[in-house]
PDB file of N, CA and C in Angstrom:
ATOM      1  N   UNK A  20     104.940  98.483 110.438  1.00 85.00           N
ATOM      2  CA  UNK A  20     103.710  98.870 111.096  1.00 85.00           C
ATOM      3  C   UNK A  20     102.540  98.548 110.169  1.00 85.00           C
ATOM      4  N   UNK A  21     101.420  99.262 110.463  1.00 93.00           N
ATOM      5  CA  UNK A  21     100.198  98.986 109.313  1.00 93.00           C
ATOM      6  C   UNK A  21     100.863  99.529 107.730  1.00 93.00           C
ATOM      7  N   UNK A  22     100.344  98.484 106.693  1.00 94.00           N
ATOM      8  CA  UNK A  22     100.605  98.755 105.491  1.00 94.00           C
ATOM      9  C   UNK A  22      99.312  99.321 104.761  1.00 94.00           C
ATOM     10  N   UNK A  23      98.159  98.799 105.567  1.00 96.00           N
ATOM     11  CA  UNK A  23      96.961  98.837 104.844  1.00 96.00           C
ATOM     12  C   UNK A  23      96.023  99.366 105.938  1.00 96.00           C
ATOM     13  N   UNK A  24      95.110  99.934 105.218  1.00 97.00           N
ATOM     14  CA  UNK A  24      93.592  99.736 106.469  1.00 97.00           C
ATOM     15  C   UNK A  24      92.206  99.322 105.473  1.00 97.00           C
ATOM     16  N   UNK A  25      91.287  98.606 105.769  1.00 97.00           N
ATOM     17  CA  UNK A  25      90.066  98.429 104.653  1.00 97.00           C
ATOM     18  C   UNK A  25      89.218  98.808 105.682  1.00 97.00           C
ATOM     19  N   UNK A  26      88.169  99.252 105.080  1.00 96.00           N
ATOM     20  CA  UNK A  26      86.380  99.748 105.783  1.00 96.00           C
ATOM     21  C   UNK A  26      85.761  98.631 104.957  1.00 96.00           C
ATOM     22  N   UNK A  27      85.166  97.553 106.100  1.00 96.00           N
ATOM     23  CA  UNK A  27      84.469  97.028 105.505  1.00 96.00           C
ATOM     24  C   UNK A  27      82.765  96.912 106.282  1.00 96.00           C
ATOM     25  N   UNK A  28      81.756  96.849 104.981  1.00 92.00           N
ATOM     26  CA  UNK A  28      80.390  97.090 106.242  1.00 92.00           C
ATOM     27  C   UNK A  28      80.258  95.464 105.833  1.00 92.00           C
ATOM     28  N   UNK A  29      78.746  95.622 106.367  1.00 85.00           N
ATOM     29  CA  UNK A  29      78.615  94.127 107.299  1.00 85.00           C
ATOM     30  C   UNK A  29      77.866  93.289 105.992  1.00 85.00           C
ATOM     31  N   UNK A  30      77.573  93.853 104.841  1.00 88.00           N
ATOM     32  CA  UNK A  30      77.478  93.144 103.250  1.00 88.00           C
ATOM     33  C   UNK A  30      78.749  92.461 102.920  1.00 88.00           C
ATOM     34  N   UNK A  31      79.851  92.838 103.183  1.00 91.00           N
ATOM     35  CA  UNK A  31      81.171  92.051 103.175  1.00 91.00           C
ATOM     36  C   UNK A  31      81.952  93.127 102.111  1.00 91.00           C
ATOM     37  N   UNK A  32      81.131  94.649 101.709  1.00 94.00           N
ATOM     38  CA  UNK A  32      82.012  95.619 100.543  1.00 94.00           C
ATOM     39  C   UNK A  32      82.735  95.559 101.501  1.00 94.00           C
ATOM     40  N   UNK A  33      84.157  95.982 100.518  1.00 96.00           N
ATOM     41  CA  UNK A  33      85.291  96.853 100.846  1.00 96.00           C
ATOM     42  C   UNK A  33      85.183  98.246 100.362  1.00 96.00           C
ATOM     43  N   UNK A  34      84.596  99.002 101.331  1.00 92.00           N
ATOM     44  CA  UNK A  34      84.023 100.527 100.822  1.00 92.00           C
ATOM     45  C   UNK A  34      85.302 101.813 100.626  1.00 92.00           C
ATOM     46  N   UNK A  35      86.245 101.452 101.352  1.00 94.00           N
ATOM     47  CA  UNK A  35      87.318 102.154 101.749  1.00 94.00           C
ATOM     48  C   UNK A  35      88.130 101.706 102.010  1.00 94.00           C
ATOM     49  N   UNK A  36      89.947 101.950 101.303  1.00 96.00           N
ATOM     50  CA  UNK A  36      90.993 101.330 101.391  1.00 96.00           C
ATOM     51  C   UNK A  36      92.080 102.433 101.590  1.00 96.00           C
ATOM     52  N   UNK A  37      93.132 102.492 102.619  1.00 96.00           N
ATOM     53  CA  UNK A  37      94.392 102.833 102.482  1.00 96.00           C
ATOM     54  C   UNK A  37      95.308 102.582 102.688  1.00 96.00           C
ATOM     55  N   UNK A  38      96.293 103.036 101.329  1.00 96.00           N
ATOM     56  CA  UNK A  38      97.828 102.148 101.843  1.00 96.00           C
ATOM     57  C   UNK A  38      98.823 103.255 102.130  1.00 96.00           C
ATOM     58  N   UNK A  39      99.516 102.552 103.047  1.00 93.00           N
ATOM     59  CA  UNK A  39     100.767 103.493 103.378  1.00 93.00           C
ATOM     60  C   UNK A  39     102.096 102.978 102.762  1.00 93.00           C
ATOM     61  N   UNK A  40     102.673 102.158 103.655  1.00 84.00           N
ATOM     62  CA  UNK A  40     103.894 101.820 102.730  1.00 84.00           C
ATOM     63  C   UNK A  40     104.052 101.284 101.269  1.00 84.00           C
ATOM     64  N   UNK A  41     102.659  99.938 101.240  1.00 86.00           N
ATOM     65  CA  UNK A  41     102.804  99.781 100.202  1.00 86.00           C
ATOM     66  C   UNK A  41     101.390  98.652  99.946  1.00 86.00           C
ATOM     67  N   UNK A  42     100.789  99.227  98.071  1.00 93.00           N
ATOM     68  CA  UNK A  42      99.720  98.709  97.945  1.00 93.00           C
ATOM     69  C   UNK A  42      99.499  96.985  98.025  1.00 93.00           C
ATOM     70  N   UNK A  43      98.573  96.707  99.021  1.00 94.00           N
ATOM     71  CA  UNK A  43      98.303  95.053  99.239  1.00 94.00           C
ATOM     72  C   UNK A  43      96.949  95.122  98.686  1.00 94.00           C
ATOM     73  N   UNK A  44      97.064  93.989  98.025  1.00 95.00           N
ATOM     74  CA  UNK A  44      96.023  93.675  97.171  1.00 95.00           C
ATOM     75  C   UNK A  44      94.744  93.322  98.156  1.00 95.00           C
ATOM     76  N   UNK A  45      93.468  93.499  97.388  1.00 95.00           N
ATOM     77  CA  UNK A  45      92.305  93.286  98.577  1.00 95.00           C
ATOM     78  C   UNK A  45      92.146  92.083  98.908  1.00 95.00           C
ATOM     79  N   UNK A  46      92.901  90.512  97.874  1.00 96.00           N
ATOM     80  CA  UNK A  46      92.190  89.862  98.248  1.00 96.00           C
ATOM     81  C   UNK A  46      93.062  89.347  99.325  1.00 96.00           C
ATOM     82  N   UNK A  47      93.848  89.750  99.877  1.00 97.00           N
ATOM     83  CA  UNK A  47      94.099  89.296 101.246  1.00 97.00           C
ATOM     84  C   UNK A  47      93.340  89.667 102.425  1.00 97.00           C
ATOM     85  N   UNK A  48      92.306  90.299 102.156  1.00 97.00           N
ATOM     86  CA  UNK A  48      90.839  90.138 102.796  1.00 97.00           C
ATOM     87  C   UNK A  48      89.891  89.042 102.925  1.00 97.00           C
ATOM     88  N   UNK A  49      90.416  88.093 101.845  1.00 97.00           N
ATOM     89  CA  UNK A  49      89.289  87.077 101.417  1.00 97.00           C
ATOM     90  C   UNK A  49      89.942  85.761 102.886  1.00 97.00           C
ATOM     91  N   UNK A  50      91.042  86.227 103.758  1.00 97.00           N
ATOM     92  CA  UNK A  50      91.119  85.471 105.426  1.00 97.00           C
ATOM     93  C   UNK A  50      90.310  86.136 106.393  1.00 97.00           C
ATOM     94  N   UNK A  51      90.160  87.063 105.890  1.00 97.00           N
ATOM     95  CA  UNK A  51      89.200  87.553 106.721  1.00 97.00           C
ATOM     96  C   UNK A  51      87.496  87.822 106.685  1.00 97.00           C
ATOM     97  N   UNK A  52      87.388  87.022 105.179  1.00 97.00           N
ATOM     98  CA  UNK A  52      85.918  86.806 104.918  1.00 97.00           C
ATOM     99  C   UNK A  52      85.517  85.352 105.460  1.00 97.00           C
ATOM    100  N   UNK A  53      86.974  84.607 105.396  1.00 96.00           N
ATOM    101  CA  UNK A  53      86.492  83.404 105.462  1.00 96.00           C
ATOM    102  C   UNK A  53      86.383  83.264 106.974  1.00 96.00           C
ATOM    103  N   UNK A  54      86.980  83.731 107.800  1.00 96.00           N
ATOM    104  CA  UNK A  54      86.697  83.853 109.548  1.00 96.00           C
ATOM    105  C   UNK A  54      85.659  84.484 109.923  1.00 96.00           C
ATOM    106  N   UNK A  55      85.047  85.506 109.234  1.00 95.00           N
ATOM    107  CA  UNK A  55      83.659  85.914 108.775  1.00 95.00           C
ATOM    108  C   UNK A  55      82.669  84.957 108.825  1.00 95.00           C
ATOM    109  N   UNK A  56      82.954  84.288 107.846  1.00 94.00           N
ATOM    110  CA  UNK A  56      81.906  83.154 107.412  1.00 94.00           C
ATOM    111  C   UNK A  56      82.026  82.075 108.608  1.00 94.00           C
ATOM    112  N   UNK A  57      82.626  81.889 109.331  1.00 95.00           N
ATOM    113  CA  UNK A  57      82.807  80.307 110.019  1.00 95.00           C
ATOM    114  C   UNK A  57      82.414  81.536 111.974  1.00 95.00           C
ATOM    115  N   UNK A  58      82.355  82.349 111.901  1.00 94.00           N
ATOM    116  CA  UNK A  58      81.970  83.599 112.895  1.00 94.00           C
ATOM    117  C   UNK A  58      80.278  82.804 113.087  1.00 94.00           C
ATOM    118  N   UNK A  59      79.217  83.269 114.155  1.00 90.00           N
ATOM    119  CA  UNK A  59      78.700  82.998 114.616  1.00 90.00           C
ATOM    120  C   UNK A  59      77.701  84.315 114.461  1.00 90.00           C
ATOM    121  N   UNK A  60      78.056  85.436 114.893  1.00 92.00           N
ATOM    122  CA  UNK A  60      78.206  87.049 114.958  1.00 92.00           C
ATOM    123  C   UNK A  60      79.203  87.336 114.248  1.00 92.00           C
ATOM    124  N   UNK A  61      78.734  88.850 114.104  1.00 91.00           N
ATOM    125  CA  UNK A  61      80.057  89.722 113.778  1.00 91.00           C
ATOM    126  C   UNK A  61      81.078  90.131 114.516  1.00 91.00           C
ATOM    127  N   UNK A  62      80.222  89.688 116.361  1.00 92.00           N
ATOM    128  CA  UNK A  62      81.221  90.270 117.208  1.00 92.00           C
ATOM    129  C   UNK A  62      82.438  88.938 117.433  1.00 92.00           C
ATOM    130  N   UNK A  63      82.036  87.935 116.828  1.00 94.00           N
ATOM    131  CA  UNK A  63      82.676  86.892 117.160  1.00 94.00           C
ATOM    132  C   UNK A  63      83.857  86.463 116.038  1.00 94.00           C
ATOM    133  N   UNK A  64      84.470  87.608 115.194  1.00 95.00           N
ATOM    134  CA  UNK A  64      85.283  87.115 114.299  1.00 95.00           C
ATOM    135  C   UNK A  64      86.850  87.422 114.663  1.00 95.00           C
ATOM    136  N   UNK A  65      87.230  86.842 115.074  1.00 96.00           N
ATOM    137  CA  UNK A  65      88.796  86.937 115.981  1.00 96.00           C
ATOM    138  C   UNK A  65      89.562  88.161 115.334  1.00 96.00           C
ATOM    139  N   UNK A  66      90.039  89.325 116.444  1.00 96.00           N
ATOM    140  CA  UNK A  66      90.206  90.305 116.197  1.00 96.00           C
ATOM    141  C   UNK A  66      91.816  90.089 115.824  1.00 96.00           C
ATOM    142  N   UNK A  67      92.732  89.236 115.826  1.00 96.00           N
ATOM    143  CA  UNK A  67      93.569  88.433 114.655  1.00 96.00           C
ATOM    144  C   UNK A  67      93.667  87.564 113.957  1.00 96.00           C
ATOM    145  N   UNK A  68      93.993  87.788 112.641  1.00 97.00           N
ATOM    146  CA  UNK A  68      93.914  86.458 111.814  1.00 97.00           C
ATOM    147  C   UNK A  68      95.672  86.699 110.803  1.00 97.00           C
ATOM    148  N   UNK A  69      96.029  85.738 111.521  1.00 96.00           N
ATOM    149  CA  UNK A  69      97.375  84.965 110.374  1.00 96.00           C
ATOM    150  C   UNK A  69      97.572  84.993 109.524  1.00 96.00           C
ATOM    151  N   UNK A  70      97.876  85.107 108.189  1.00 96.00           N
ATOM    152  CA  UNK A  70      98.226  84.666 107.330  1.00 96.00           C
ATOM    153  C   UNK A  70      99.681  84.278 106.839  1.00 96.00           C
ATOM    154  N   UNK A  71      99.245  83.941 105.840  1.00 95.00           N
ATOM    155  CA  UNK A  71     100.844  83.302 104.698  1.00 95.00           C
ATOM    156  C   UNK A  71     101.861  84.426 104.870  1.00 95.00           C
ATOM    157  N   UNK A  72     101.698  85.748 104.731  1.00 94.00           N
ATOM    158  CA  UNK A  72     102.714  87.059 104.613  1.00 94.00           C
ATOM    159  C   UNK A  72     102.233  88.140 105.745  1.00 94.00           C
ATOM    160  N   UNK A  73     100.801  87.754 106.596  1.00 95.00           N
ATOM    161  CA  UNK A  73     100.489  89.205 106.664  1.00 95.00           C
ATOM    162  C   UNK A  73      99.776  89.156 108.045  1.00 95.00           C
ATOM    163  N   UNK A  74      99.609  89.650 108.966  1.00 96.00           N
ATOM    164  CA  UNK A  74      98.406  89.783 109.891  1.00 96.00           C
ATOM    165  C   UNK A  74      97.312  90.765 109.544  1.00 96.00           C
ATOM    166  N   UNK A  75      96.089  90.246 110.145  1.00 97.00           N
ATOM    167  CA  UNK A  75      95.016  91.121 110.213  1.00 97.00           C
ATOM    168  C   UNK A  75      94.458  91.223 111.077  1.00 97.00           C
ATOM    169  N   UNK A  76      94.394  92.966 111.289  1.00 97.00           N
ATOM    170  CA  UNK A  76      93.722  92.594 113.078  1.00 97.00           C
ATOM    171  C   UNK A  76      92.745  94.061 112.660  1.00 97.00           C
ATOM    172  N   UNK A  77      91.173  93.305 113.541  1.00 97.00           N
ATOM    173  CA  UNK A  77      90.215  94.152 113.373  1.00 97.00           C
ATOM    174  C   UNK A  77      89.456  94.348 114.579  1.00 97.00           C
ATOM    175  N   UNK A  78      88.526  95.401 114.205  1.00 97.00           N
ATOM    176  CA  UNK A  78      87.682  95.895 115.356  1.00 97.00           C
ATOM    177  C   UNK A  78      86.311  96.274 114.497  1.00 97.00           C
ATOM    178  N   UNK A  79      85.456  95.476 115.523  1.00 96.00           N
ATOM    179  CA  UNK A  79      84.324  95.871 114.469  1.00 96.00           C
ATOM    180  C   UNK A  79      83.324  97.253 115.534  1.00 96.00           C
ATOM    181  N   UNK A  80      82.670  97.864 114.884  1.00 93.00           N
ATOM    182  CA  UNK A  80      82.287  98.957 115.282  1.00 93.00           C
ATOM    183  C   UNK A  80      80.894  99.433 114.440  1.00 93.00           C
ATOM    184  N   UNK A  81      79.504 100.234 115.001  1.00 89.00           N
ATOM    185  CA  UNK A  81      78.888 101.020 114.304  1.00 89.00           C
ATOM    186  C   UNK A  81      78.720 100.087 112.518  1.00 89.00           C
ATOM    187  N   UNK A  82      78.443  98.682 112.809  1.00 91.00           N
ATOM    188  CA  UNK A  82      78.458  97.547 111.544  1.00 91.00           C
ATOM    189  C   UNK A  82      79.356  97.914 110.658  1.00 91.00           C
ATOM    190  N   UNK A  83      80.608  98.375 111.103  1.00 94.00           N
ATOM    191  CA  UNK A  83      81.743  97.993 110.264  1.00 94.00           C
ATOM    192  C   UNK A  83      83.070  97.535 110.553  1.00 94.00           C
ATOM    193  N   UNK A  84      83.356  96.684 109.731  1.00 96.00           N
ATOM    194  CA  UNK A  84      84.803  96.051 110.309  1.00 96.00           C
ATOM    195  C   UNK A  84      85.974  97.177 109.577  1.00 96.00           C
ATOM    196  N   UNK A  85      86.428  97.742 111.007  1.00 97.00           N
ATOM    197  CA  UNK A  85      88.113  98.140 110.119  1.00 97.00           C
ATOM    198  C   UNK A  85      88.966  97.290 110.341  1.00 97.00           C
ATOM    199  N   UNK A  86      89.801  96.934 109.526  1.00 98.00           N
ATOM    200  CA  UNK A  86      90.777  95.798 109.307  1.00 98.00           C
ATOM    201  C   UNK A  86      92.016  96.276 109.176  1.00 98.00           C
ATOM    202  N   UNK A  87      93.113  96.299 109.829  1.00 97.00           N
ATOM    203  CA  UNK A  87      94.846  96.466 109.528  1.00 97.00           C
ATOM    204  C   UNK A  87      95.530  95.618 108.915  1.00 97.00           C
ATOM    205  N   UNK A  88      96.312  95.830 107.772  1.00 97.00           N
ATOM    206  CA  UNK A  88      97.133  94.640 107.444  1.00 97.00           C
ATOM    207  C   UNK A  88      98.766  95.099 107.928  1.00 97.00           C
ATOM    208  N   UNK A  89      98.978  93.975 108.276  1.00 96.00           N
ATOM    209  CA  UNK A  89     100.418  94.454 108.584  1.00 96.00           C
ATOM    210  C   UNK A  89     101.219  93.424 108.777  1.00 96.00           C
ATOM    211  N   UNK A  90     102.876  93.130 108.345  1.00 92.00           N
ATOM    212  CA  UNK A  90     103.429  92.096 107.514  1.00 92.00           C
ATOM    213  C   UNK A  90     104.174  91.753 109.077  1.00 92.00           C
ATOM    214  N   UNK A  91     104.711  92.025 109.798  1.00 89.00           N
ATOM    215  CA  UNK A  91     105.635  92.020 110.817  1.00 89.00           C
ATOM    216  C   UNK A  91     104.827  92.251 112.110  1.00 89.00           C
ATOM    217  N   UNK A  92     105.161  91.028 113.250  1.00 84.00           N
ATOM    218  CA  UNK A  92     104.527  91.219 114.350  1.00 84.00           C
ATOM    219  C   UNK A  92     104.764  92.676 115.514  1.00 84.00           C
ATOM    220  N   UNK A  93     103.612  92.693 115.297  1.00 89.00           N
ATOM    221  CA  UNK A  93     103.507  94.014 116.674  1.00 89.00           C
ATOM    222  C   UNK A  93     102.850  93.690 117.491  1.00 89.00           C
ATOM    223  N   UNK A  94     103.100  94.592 118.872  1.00 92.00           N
ATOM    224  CA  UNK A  94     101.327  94.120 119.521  1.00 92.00           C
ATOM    225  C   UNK A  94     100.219  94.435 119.109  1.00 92.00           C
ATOM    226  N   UNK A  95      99.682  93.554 119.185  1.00 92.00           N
ATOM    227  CA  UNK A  95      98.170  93.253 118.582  1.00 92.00           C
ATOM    228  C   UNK A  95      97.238  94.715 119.105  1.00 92.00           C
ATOM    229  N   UNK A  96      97.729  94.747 120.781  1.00 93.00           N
ATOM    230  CA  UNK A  96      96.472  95.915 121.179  1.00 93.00           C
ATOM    231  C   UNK A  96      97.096  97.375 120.745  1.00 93.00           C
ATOM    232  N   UNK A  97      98.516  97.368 120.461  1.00 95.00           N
ATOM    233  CA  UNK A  97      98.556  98.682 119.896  1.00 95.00           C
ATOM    234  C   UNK A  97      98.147  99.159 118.627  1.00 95.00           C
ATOM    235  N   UNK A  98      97.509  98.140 117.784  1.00 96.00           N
ATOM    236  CA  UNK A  98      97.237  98.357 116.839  1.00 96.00           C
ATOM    237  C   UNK A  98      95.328  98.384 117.132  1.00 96.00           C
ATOM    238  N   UNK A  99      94.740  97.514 117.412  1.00 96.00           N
ATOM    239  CA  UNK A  99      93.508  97.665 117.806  1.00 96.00           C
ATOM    240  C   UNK A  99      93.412  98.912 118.293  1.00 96.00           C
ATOM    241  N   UNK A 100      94.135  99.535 119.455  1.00 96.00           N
ATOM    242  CA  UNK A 100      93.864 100.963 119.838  1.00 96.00           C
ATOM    243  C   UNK A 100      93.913 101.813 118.983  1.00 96.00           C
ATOM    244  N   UNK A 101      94.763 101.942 118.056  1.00 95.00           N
ATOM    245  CA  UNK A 101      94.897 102.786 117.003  1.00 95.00           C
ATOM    246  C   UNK A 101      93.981 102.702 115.936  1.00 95.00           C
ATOM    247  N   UNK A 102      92.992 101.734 115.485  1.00 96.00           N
ATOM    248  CA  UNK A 102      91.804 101.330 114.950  1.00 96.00           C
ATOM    249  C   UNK A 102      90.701 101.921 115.722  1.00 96.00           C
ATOM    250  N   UNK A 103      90.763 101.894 117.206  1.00 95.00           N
ATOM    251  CA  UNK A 103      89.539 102.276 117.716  1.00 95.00           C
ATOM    252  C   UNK A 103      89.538 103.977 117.580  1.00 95.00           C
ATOM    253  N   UNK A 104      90.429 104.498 117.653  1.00 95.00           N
ATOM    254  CA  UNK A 104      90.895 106.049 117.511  1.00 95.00           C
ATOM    255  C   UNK A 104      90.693 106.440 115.980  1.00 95.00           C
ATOM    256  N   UNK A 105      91.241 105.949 115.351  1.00 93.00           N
ATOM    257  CA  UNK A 105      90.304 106.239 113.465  1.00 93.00           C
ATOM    258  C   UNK A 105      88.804 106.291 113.817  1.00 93.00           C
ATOM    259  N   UNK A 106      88.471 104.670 114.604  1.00 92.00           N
ATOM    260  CA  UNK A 106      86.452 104.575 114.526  1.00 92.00           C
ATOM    261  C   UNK A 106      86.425 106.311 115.108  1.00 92.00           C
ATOM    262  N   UNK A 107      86.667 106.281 116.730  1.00 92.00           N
ATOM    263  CA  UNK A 107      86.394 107.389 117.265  1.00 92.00           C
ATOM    264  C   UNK A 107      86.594 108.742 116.675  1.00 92.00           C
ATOM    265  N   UNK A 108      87.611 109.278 115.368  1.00 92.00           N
ATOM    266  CA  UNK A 108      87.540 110.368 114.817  1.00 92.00           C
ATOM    267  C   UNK A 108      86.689 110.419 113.623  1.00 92.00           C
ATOM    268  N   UNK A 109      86.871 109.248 112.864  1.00 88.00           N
ATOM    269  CA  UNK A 109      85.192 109.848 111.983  1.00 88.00           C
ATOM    270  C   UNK A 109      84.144 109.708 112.556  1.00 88.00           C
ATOM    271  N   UNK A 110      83.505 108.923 113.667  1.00 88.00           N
ATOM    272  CA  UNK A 110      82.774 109.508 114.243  1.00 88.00           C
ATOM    273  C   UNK A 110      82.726 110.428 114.593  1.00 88.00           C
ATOM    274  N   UNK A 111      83.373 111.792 115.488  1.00 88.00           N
ATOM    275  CA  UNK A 111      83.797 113.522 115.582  1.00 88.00           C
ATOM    276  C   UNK A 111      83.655 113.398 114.471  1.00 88.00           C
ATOM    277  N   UNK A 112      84.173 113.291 113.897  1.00 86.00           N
ATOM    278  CA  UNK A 112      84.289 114.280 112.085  1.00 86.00           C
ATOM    279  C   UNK A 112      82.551 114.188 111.322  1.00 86.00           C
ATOM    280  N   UNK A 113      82.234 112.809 110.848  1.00 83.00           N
ATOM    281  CA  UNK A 113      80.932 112.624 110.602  1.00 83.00           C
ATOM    282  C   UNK A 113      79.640 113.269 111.576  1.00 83.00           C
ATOM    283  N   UNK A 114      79.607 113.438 112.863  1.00 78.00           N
ATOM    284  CA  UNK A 114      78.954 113.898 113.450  1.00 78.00           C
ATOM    285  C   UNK A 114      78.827 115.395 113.532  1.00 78.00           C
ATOM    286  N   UNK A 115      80.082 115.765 113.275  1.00 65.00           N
ATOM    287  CA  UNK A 115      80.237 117.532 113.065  1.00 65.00           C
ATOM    288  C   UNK A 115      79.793 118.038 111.810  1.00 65.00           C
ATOM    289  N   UNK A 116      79.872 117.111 110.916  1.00 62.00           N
ATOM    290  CA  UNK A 116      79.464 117.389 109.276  1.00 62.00           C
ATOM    291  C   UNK A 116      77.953 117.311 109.598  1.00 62.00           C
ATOM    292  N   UNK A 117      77.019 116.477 110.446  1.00 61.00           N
ATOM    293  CA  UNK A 117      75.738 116.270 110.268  1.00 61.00           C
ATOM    294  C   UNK A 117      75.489 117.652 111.274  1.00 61.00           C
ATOM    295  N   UNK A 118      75.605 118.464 112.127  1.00 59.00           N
ATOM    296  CA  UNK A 118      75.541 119.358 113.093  1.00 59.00           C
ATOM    297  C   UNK A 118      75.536 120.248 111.773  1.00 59.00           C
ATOM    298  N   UNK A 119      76.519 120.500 111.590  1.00 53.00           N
ATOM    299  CA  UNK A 119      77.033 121.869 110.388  1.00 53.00           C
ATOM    300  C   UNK A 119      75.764 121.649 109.530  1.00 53.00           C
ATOM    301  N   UNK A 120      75.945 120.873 108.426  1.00 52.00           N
ATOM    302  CA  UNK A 120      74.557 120.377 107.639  1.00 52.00           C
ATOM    303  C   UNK A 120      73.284 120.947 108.218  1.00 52.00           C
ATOM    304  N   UNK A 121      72.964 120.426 109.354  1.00 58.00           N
ATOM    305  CA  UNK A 121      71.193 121.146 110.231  1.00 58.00           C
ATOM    306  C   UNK A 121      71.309 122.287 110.209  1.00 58.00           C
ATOM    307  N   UNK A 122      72.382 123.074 110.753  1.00 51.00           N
ATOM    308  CA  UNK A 122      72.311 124.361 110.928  1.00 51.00           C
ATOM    309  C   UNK A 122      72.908 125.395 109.370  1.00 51.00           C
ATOM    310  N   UNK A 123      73.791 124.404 108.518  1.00 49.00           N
ATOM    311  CA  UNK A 123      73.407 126.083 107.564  1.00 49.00           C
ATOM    312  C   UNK A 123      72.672 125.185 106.235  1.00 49.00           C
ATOM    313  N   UNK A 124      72.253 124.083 106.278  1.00 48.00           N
ATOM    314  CA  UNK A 124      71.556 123.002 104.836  1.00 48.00           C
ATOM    315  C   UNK A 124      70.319 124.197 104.575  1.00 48.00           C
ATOM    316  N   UNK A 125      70.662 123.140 103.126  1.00 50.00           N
ATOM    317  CA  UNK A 125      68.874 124.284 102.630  1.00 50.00           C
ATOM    318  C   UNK A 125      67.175 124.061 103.726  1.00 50.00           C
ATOM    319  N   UNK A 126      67.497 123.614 104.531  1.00 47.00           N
ATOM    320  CA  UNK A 126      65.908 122.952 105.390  1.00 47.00           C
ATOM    321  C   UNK A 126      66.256 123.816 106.878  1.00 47.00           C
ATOM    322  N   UNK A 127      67.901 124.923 106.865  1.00 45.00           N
ATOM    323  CA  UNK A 127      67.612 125.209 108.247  1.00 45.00           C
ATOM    324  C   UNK A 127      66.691 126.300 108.250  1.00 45.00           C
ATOM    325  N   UNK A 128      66.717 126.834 109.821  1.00 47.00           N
ATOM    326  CA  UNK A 128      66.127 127.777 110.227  1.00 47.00           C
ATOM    327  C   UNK A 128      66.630 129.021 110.451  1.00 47.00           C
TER     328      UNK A 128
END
């Protein structure tokens, strides 16, 4: 299944990385900078890319690409769905932290 996930924003950082089974090095990101680069848009960077050992399949969102690495074919959209469901919970999560924040931060009321 996924080995990896990267947060990447639209500067091209890798802001955020996790591994599950086992650590893959970042620069097997650098197939997915280069489909980046030859992209048009951001919305236009093929939400799989091939490689030598590995697939990468992304969803870009809120100017950031999350990226899956994963060594063995799956379907592609079960994994995109499961990318869009991470975007969709830190969004809940980040949005509840900014709610909480207004109401007890040093500036509430």
């Amino acid at each position: 299944m996924i080995h990896s996930l990267f947060l990447i924003n639209s500067s091209g950082d890798i802001f955020l990385e996790k591994h599950w089974k086992s650590v893959v090095s970042r620069s097997v990101c650098d197939y997915f900078f280069e489909a980046q680069e030859r992209a048009t848009e951001a919305e236009n960077v093929p939400p799989v890319i091939p490689t030598p050992h590995h697939y990468l399949l992304s969803v870009y969102r809120h100017k950031i690409f999350f990226v899956a690495v994963i060594q063995t074919e799956v379907p592609p959209l079960f994994v995109i769905e499961f990318l869009h469901r991470v975007v969709d919970t830190f969004q809940y999560y980040c949005s509840g932290i900014s709610v909480l924040m207004q109401h007890t931060g040093p500036f509430a009321q």
